[in-house]
Short mmCIF file of C-alpha atoms in Angstrom, two decimals:
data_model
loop_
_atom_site.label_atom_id
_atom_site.label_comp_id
_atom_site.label_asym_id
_atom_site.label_seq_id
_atom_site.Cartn_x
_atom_site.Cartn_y
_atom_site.Cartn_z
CA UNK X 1420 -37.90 -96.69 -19.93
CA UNK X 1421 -39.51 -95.48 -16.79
CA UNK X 1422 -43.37 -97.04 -16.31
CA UNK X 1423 -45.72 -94.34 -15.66
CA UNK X 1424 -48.51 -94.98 -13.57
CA UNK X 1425 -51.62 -93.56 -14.87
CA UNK X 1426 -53.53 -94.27 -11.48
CA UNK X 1427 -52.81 -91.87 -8.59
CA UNK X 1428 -55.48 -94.26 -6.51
CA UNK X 1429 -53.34 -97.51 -7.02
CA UNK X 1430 -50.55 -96.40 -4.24
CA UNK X 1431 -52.61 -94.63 -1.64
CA UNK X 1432 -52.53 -97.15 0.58
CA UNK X 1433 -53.67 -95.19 3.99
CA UNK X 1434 -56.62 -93.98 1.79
CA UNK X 1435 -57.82 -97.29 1.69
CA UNK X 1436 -56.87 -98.79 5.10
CA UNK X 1437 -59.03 -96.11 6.53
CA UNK X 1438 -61.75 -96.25 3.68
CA UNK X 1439 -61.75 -100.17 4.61
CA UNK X 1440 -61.99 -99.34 8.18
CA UNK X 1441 -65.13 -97.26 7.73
CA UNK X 1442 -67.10 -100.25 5.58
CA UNK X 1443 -66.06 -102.53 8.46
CA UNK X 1444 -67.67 -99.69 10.59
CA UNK X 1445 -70.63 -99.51 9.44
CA UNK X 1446 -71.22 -103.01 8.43
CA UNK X 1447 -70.29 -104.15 11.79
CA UNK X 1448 -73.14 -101.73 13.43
CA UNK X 1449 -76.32 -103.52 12.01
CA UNK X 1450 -77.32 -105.00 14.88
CA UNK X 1451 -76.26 -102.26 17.28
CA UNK X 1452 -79.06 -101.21 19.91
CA UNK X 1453 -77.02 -98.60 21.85
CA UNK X 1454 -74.20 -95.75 21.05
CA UNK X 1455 -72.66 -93.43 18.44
CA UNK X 1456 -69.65 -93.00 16.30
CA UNK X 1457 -67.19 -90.46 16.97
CA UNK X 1458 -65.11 -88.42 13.98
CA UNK X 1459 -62.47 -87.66 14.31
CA UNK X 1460 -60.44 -89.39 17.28
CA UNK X 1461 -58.15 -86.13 17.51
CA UNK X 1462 -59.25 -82.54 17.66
CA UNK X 1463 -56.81 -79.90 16.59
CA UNK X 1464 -57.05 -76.15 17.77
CA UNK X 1465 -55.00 -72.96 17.55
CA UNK X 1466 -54.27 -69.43 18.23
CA UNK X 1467 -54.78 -69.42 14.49
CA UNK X 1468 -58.05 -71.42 14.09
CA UNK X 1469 -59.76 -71.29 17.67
CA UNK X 1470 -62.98 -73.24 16.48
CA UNK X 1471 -63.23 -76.73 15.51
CA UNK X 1472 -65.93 -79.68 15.08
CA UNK X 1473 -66.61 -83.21 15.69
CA UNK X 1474 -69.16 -85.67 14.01
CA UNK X 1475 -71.23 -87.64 15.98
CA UNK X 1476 -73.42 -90.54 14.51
CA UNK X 1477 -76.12 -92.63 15.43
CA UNK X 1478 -76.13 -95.98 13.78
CA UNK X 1479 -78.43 -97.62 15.56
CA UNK X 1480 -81.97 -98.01 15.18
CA UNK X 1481 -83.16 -96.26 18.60
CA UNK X 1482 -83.06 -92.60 19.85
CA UNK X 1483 -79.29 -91.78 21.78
CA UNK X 1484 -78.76 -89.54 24.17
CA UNK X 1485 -76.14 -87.63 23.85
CA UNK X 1486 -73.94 -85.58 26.55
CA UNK X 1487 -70.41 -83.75 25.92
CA UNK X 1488 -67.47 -83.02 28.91
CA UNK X 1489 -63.86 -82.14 28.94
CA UNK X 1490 -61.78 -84.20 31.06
CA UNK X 1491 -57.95 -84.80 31.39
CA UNK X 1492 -55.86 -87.94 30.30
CA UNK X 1493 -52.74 -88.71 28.95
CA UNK X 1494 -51.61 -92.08 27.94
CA UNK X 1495 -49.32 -92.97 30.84
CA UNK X 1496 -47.01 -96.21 31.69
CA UNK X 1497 -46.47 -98.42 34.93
CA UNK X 1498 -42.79 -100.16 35.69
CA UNK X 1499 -44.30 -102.71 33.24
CA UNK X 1500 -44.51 -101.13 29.91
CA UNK X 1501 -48.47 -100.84 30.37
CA UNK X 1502 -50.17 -98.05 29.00
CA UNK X 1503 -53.53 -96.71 30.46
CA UNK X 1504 -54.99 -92.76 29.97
CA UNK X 1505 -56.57 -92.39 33.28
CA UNK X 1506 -58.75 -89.82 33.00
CA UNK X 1507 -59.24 -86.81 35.72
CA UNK X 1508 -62.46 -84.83 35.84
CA UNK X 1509 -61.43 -82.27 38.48
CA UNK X 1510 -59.13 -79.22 37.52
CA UNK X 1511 -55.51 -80.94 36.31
CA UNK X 1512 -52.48 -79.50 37.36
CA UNK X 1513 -50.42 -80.25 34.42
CA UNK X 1514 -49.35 -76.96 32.91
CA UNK X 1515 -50.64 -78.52 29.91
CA UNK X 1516 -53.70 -78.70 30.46
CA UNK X 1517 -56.77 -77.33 28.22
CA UNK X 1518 -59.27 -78.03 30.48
CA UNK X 1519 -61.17 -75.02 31.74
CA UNK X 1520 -61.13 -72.84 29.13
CA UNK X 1521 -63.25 -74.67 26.40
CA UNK X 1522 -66.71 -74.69 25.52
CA UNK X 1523 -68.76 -77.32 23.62
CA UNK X 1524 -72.40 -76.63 21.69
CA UNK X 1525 -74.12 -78.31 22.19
CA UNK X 1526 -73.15 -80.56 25.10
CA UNK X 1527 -76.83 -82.70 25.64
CA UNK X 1528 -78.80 -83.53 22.71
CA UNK X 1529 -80.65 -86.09 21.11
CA UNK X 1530 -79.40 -87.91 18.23
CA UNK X 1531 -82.45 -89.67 15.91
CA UNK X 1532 -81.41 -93.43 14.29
CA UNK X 1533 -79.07 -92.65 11.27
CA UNK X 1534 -78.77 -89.24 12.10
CA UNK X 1535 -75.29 -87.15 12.33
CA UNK X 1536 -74.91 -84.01 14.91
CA UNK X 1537 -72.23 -81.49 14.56
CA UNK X 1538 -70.58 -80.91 17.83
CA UNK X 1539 -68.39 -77.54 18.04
CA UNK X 1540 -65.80 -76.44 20.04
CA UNK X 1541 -64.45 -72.91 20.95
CA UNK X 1542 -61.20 -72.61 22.89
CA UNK X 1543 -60.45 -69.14 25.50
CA UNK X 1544 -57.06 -69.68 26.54
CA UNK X 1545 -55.64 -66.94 28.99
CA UNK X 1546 -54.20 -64.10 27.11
CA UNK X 1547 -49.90 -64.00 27.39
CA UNK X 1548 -50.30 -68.57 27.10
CA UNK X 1549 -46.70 -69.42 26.79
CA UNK X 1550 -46.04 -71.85 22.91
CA UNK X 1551 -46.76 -74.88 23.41
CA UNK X 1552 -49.55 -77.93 22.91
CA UNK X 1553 -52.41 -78.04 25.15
CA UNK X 1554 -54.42 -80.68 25.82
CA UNK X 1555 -57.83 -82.11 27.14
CA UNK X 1556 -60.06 -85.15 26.49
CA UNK X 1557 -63.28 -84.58 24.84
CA UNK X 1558 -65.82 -87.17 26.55
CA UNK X 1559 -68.51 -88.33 24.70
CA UNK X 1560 -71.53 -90.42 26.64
CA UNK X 1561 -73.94 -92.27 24.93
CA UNK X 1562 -77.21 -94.11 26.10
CA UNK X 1563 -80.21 -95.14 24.45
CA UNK X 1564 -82.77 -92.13 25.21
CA UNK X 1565 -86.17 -93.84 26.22
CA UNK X 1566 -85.40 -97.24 27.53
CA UNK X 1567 -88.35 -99.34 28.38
CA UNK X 1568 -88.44 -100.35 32.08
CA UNK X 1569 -89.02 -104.27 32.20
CA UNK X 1570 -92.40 -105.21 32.94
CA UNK X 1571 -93.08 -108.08 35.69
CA UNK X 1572 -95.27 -110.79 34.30
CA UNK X 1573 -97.38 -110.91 37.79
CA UNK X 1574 -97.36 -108.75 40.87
CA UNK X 1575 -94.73 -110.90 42.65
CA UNK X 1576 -92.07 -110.69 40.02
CA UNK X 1577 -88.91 -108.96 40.29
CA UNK X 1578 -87.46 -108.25 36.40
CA UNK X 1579 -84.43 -106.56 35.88
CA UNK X 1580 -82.39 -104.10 33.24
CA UNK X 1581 -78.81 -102.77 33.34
CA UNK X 1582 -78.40 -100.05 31.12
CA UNK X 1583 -75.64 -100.23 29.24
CA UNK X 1584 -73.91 -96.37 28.46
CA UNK X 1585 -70.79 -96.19 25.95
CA UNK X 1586 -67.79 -92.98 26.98
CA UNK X 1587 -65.46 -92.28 23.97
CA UNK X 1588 -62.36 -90.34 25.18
CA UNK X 1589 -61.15 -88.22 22.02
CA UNK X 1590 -57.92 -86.10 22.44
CA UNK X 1591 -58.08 -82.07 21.92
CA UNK X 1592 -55.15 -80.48 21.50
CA UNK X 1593 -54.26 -76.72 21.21
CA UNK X 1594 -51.73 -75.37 19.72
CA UNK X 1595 -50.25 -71.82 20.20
CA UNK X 1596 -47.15 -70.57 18.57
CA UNK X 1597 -44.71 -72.75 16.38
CA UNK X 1598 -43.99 -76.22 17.78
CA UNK X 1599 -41.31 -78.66 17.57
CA UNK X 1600 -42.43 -82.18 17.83
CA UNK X 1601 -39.35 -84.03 19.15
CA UNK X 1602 -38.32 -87.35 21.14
CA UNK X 1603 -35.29 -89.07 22.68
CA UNK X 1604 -34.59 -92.81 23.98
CA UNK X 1605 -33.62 -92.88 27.55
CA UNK X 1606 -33.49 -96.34 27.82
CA UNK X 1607 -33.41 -99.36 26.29
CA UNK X 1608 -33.61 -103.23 27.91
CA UNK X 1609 -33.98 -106.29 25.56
CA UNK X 1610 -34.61 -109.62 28.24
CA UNK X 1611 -34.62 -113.18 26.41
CA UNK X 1612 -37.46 -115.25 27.83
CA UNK X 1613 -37.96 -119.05 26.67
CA UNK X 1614 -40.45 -117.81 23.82
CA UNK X 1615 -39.89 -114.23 23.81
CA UNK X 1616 -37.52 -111.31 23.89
CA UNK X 1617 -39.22 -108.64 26.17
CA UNK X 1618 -38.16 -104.81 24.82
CA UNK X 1619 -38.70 -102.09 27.41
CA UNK X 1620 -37.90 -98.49 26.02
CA UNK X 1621 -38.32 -94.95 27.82
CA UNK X 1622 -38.90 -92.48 25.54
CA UNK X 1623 -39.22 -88.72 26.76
CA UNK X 1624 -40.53 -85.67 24.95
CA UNK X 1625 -37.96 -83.05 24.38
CA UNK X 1626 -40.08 -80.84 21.94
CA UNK X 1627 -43.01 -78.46 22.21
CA UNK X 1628 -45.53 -80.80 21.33
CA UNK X 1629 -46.88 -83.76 21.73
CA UNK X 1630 -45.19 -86.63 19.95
CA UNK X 1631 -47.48 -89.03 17.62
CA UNK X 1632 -45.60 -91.57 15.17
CA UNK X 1633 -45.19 -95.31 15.16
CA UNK X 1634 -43.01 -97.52 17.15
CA UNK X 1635 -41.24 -100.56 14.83
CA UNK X 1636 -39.17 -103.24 16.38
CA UNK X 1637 -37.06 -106.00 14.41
CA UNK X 1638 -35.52 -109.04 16.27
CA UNK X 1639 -32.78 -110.19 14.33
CA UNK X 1640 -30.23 -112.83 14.37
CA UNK X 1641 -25.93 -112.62 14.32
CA UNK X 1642 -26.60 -112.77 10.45
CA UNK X 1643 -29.32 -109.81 10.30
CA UNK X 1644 -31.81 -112.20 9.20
CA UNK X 1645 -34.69 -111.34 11.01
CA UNK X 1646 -36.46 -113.57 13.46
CA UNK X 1647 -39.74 -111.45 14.46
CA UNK X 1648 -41.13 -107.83 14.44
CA UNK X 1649 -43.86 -105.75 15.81
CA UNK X 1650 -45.33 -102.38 15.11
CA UNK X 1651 -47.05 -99.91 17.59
CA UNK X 1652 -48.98 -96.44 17.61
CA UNK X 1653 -46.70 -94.02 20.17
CA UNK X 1654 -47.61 -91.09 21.30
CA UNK X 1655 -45.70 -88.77 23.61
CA UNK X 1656 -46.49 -86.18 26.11
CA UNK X 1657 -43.95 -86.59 29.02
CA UNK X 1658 -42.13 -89.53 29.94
CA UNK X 1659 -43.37 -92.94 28.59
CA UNK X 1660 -42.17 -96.89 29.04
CA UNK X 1661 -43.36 -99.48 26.27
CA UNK X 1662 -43.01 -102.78 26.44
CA UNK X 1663 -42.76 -105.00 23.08
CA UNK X 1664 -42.70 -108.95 23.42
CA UNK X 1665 -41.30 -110.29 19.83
CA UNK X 1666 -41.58 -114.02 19.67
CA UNK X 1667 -38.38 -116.08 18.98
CA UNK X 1668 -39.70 -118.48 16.38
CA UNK X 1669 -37.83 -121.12 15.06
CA UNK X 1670 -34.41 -122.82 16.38
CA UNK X 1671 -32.28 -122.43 13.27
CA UNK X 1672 -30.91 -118.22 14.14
CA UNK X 1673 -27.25 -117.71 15.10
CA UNK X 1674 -27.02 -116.23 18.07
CA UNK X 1675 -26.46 -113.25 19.63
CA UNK X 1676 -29.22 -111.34 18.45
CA UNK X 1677 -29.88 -108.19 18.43
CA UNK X 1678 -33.11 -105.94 18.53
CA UNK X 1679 -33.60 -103.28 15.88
CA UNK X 1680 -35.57 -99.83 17.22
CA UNK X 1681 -37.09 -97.30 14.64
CA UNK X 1682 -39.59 -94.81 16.02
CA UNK X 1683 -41.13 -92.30 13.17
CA UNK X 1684 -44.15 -90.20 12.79
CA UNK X 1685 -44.88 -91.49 9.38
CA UNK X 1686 -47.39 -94.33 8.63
CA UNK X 1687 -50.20 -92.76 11.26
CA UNK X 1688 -53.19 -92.47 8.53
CA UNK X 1689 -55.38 -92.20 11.08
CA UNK X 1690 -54.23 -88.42 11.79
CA UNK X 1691 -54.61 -86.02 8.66
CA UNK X 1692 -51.07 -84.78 7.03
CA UNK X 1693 -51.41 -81.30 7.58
CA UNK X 1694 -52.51 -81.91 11.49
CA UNK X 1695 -48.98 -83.68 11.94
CA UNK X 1696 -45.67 -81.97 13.41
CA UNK X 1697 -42.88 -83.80 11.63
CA UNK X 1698 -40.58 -84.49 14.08
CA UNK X 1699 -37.43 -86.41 14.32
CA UNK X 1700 -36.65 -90.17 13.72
CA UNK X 1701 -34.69 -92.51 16.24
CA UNK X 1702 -33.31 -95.93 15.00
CA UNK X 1703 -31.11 -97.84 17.80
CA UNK X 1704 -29.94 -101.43 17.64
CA UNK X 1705 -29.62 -103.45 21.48
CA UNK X 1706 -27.31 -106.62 21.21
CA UNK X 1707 -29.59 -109.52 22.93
CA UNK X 1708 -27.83 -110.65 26.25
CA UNK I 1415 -98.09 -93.41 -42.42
CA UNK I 1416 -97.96 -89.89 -40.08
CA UNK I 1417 -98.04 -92.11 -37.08
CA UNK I 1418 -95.30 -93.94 -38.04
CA UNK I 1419 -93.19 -90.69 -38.78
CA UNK I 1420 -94.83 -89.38 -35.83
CA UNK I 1421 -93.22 -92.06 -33.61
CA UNK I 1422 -89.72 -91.98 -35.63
CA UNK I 1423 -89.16 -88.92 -34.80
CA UNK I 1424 -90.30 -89.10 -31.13
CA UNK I 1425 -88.00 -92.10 -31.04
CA UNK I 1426 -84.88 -90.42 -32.71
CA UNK I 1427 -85.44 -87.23 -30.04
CA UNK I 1428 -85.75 -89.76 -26.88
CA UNK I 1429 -82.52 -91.18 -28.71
CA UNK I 1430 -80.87 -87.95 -28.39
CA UNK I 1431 -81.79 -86.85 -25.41
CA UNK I 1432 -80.89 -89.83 -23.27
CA UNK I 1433 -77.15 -89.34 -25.56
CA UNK I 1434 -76.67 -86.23 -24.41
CA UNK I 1435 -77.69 -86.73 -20.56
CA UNK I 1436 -75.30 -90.16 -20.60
CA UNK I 1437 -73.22 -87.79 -22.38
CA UNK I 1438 -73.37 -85.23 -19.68
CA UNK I 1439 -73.26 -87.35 -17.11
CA UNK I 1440 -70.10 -89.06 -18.42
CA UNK I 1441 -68.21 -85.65 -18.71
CA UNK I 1442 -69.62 -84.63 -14.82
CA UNK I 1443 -68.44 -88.03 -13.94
CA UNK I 1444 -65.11 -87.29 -16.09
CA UNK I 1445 -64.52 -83.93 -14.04
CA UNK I 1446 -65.50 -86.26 -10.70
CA UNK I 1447 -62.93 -88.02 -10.87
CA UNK I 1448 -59.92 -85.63 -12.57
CA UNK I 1449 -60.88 -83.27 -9.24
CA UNK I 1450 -62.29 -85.26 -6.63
CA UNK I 1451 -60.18 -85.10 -2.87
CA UNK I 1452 -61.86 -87.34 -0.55
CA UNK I 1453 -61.15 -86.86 3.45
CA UNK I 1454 -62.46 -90.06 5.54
CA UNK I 1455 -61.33 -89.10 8.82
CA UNK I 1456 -60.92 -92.38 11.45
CA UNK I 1457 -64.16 -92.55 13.25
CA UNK I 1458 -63.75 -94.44 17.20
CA UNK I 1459 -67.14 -96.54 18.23
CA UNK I 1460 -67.95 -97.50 21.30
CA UNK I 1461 -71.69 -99.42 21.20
CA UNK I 1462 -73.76 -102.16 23.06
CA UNK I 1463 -75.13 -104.74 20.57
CA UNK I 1464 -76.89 -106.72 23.73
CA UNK I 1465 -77.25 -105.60 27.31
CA UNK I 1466 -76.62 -108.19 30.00
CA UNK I 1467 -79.88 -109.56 30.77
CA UNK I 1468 -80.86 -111.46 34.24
CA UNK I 1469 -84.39 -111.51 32.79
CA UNK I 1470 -86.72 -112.38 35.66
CA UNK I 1471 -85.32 -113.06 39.30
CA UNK I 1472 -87.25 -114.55 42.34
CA UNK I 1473 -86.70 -113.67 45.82
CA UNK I 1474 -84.26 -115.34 47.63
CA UNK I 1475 -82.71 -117.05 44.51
CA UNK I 1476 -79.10 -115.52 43.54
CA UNK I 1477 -79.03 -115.82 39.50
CA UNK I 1478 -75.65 -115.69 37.41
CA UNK I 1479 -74.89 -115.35 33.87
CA UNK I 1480 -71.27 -116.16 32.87
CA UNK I 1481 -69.89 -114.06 30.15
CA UNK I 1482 -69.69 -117.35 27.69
CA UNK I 1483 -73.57 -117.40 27.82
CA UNK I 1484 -75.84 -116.32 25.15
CA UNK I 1485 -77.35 -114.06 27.98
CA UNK I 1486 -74.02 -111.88 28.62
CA UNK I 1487 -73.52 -108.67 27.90
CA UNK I 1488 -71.50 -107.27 24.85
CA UNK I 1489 -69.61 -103.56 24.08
CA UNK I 1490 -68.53 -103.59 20.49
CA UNK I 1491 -65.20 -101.41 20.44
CA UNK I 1492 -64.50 -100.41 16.42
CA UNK I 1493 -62.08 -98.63 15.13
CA UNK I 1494 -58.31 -98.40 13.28
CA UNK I 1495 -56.51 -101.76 13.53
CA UNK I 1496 -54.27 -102.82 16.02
CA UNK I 1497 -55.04 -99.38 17.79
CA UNK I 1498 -54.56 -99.97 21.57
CA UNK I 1499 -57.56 -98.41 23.48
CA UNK I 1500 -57.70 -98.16 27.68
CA UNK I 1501 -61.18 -99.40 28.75
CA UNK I 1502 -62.77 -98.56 32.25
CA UNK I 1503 -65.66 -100.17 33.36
CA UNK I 1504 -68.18 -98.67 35.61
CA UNK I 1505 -70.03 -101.44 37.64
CA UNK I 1506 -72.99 -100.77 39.83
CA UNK I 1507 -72.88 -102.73 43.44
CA UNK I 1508 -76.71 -102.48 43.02
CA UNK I 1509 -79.86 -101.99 40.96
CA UNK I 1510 -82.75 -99.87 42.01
CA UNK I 1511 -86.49 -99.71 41.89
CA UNK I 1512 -87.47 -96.45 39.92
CA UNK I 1513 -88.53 -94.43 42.79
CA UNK I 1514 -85.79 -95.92 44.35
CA UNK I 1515 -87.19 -97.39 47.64
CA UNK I 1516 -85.90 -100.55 47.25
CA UNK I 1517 -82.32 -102.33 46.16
CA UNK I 1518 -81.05 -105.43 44.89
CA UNK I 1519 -77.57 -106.50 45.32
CA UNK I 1520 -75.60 -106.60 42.16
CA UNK I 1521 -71.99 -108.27 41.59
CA UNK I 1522 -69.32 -109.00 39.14
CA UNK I 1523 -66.47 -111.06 40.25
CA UNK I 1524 -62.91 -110.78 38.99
CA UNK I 1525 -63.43 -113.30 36.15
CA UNK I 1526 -66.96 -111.95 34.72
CA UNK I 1527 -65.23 -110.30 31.70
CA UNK I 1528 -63.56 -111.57 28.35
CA UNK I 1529 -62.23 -109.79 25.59
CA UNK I 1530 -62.10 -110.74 22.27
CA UNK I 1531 -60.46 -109.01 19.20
CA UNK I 1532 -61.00 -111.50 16.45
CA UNK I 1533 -64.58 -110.06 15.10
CA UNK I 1534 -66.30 -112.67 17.03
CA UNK I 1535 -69.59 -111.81 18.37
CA UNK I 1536 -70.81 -114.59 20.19
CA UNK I 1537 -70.04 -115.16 23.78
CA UNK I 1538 -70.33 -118.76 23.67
CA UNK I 1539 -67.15 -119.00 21.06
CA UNK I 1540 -64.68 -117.30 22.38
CA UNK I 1541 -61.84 -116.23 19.85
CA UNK I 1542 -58.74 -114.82 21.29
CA UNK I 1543 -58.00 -112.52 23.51
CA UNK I 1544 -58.33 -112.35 27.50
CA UNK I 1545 -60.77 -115.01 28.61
CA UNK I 1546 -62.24 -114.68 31.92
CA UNK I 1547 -60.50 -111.51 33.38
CA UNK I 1548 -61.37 -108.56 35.62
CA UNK I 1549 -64.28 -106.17 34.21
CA UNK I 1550 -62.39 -103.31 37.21
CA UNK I 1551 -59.46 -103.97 35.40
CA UNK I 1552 -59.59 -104.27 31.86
CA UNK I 1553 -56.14 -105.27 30.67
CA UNK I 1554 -53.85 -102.29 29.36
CA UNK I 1555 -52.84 -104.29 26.33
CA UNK I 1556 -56.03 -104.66 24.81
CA UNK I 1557 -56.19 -103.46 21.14
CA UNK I 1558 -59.47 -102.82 18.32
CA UNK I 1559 -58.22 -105.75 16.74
CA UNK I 1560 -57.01 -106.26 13.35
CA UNK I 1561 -60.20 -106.51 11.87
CA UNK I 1562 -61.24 -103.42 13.24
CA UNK I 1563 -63.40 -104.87 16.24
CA UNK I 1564 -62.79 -105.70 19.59
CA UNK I 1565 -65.87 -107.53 21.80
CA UNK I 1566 -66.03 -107.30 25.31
CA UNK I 1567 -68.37 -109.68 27.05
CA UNK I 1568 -69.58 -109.06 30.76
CA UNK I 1569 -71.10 -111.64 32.97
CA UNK I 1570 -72.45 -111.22 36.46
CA UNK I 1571 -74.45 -111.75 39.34
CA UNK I 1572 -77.72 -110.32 40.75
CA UNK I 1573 -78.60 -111.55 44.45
CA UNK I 1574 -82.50 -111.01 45.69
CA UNK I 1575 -82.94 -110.89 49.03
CA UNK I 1576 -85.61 -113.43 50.81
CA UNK I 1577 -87.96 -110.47 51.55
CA UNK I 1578 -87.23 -108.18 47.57
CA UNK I 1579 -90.04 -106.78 46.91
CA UNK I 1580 -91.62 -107.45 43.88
CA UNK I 1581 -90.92 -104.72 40.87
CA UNK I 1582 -88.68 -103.72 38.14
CA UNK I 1583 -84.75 -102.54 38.99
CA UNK I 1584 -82.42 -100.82 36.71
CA UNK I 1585 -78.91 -99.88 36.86
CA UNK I 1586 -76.56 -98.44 34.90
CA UNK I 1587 -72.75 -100.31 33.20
CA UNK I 1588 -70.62 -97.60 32.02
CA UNK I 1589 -67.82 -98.44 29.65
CA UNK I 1590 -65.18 -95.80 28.84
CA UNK I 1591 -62.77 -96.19 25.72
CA UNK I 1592 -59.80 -93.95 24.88
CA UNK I 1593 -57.23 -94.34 22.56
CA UNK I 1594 -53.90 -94.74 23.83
CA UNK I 1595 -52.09 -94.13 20.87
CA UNK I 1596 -52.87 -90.25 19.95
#
């Protein structure tokens, strides 16, 4: 007999991951003295719904000042396998950029202790825009609004104060038209090192949009048992190189081994459902030389 | 004899009245729960529990503060788990008297930073992470950890010249965070 499961709660997992994440959140920002919270960390647009918000917090227990930019960054990769989203200010030439045709209201404010402010967004693109994502990186700066200049104790004294001023970087991403979200492996190098075997994988867009899924790798032995594994948030806008070390632990695996590839976009909880593109899967296997 | 009905009766409609509210409240709660949908979108914070303090400085006397010091500065990255982040710091060469007629030599060396993403906030403990690295060059691997917290501490160095005059300087550390993942 099949066992029904009268709790729908029991099995959402993500639901709680992110529902922990947010009590670890705001516990963790008691004794805070400077900077907000951002919701969400991705902004979706489209020639469908042109308009869209962000939440920004205060949790601290002092007046923040609050200013909104655009800038330009995608998450890019060295020879290594290191990722960095270096962010450029001045007009971008990538044709897929966003930048210079969105607006933000407002973009300076004041945010009171324990208060929220809705931020909202309006995007203009050119008329005839070709299908396709566009994207630009919503900068938020934060700094405590009336800081108190140190005082010197006597005439002579020389006191000091560095301010300290928190930038969050949050993706926005238009979309116009129907989009295919869709990847391929160019490459794939698995190097044994005395403690680790070092993965580096190229991975290239082919689609219409941006890719965002997870990136799983599985060392295993000659008898599939598996020695280590690691898991990884990918996202895709060109070309990227990761790099994955998985630890050989323990002496008692058959060699040769081999490494064990999946890349998916399920398991990201941190992006709603219906803002996902579903887009293909790639599982590869690399025999260890 | 009245009073006693009086109050029975009082009693018996208090009775009923808190039985229906419970009551109503029950079925609202009942209806909650049968219909409730519940969005908690993932939320990115970027804050700075304690500001790196060189307190009070005397001319001619060049005063340091490692980041393993109580005094050391501290950005509290929190977010989703095992989320890798990029981090650029923007460090002033030197701070400045409000009207600014006057400057005072500010540095950071290429082991004044350490980031930790075990939850530990005290500089003097250091968990795990990247002890003693570059604040110009945060390293690309670094994560929110899997507790949802990553701490970055930031040491440095202020150096007053022999003839500083006397006065309060201020300068500004800028610390941007972006996901790398979305």
């Amino acid at each position: 007999m099949k066992k029904i499961d009268h709790n729908p709660c029991r099995h959402n997992w993500p639901f709680k991951g992110i529902l922990l994440s947010a009590l670890i959140v705001i516990f963790s920002l008691s004794d805070v003295m400077a900077g907000v919270l951002v919701s969400p960390t991705v902004i979706f647009l489209s020639n469908r719904s042109r308009t869209g918000r962000m939440t920004v917090q205060n949790p601290t227990d002092t007046k923040q000042e609050v200013t909104v930019r655009f800038s330009f960054g995608l998450p890019e990769s060295d020879s290594l396998g290191n990722i960095r989203v270096n962010l450029n200010d001045s007009i971008s030439t990538d044709p897929n950029s966003a930048l210079g045709w969105l607006k933000a209201f407002p973009r300076k404010m004041n945010v009171e202790p324990n208060a929220t402010q809705i931020i909202r967004f309006v995007a203009s693109p050119p008329k005839e825009i070709p299908d396709g994502e566009y994207w630009a990186r919503v900068i938020v700066r934060a700094r405590a609004a009336e800081t108190e200049i140190p005082s010197a104790t006597d005439e002579n004294a020389i006191t000091t104060r560095l301010n300290m001023v928190m930038q969050t970087a949050i993706m926005l991403k238009f979309r116009q038209g129907e989009l295919v979200s869709q990847i391929e492996v160019t490459d794939l190098q698995a190097t044994p090192t005395p403690e680790n075997v070092e993965v580096m994988v190229d991975i290239s867009s082919k689609g219409t949009a941006s890719y965002i899924g997870m990136l799983h790798c599985r060392l295993l032995d000659a008898n599939n048992n598996e020695i280590s594994k690691t898991a990884t948030q990918l996202a895709v806008y060109h070309d990227i190189r990761r790099r994955l070390n998985l630890p050989l632990k323990g002496n008692d695996f058959k060699k040769p081994f081999q490494i064990e590839l999946y890349i998916t976009n399920k398991g990201r909880n941190d992006i709603a459902a219906e803002d996902m593109i579903s887009g293909n899967e790639v599982t590869l296997t690399q025999t260890v030389d | 004899m009245f009073y006693n009905s009086r109050t029975k009766t009082l009693s018996l409609v208090t009775i009923l009245v808190i039985l229906l509210v419970s009551y109503s409240a029950v079925m609202a709660q009942d209806v909650a729960n049968g219909s409730a949908t519940a969005t908690v979108q993932a939320a990115l914070v970027v804050t700075a529990p304690s500001a790196l303090a060189f307190g009070t400085v005397y001319q001619g006397v060049p005063t340091s503060i490692a980041n393993n010091l109580a005094a050391a500065g501290r950005f509290l990255i929190t977010g989703q788990g095992i989320s890798g982040v990029s981090c650029y710091m923007q460090l002033p060469d030197y701070l400045s008297t409000s009207t600014g007629d006057d400057r005072m030599v500010v540095s950071f060396s290429s082991t004044d930073a350490s980031v930790d993403s075990t939850g530990n906030v005290d500089p003097t403990s250091f968990g795990t992470g990247w002890q003693n690295t570059d604040p110009h060059n945060i390293p690309a691997a670094t994560a929110v950890g899997g507790g949802g917290t990553t701490n970055i501490f930031l040491g440095g160095g202020v150096i007053p010249s022999v003839d500083q005059a006397a006065g309060a300087y201020t300068a500004d550390i800028i610390l941007t965070v972006a996901y790398n993942g979305t």
